[in-house]
């Protein structure tokens, strides 16, 4: 077929929305205040700085003539779609966000129970100690011990108290975790 009869953008069409599979349908997007700020900051950076600069580059490249071999134009359009997709994702995430502050006052009855935002010291059956903090799905950072509130470990720990032993089912088998300490402290993101 003659190139004159094809759309230039056919090879570039990739408007498929990425399905958000990290949150089950109807589930709230719990997030700490720091996590919310981090998501909002990323959105602001994309909308206020990165996207406008890229639009200017694409407009300049489009004015240079033949777009089929124009690397700045082709890459710019592709990157623009990626940015727009990320912006849509962040807007949806922030709209669903329910900010839960770990340091908010709690009932005395629940002060030592594990809920979202808790930082927990545990000891496994081998005597190895570990500290985890239960955070939102967008805040996971295994290097810092931040685990999703939807993870198997967080689900096993939720509603337990200091001194309790919980059972964690892992691919490697069943593991017993002793809860040494539960505290609620400010969590940093990023």
mmCIF file of N, CA, C and O in Angstrom, residues 20 23-28 96:
data_model
loop_
_atom_site.group_PDB
_atom_site.id
_atom_site.type_symbol
_atom_site.label_atom_id
_atom_site.label_comp_id
_atom_site.label_asym_id
_atom_site.label_seq_id
_atom_site.Cartn_x
_atom_site.Cartn_y
_atom_site.Cartn_z
ATOM 1 N N UNK A 20 -5.700 -0.956 36.611
ATOM 2 C CA UNK A 20 -5.129 -0.882 37.953
ATOM 3 C C UNK A 20 -5.517 -2.145 38.702
ATOM 4 O O UNK A 20 -6.643 -2.298 39.137
ATOM 5 N N UNK A 23 -5.444 -2.690 43.455
ATOM 6 C CA UNK A 23 -6.546 -2.517 44.394
ATOM 7 C C UNK A 23 -7.771 -3.245 43.862
ATOM 8 O O UNK A 23 -8.205 -2.984 42.747
ATOM 9 N N UNK A 24 -8.343 -4.145 44.647
ATOM 10 C CA UNK A 24 -9.577 -4.799 44.198
ATOM 11 C C UNK A 24 -10.700 -3.772 44.027
ATOM 12 O O UNK A 24 -10.713 -2.741 44.700
ATOM 13 N N UNK A 25 -11.623 -4.059 43.139
ATOM 14 C CA UNK A 25 -12.729 -3.144 42.875
ATOM 15 C C UNK A 25 -13.467 -2.832 44.166
ATOM 16 O O UNK A 25 -13.739 -3.716 44.983
ATOM 17 N N UNK A 26 -13.766 -1.564 44.359
ATOM 18 C CA UNK A 26 -14.515 -1.131 45.531
ATOM 19 C C UNK A 26 -13.682 -0.948 46.778
ATOM 20 O O UNK A 26 -14.198 -0.543 47.812
ATOM 21 N N UNK A 27 -12.397 -1.229 46.714
ATOM 22 C CA UNK A 27 -11.517 -1.099 47.869
ATOM 23 C C UNK A 27 -11.026 0.331 47.987
ATOM 24 O O UNK A 27 -10.697 0.960 46.987
ATOM 25 N N UNK A 28 -10.962 0.821 49.200
ATOM 26 C CA UNK A 28 -10.431 2.165 49.423
ATOM 27 C C UNK A 28 -8.922 2.142 49.253
ATOM 28 O O UNK A 28 -8.274 1.142 49.500
ATOM 29 N N UNK A 96 -9.388 8.382 44.911
ATOM 30 C CA UNK A 96 -9.816 7.264 45.761
ATOM 31 C C UNK A 96 -9.110 7.260 47.118
ATOM 32 O O UNK A 96 -9.460 6.480 47.994
#
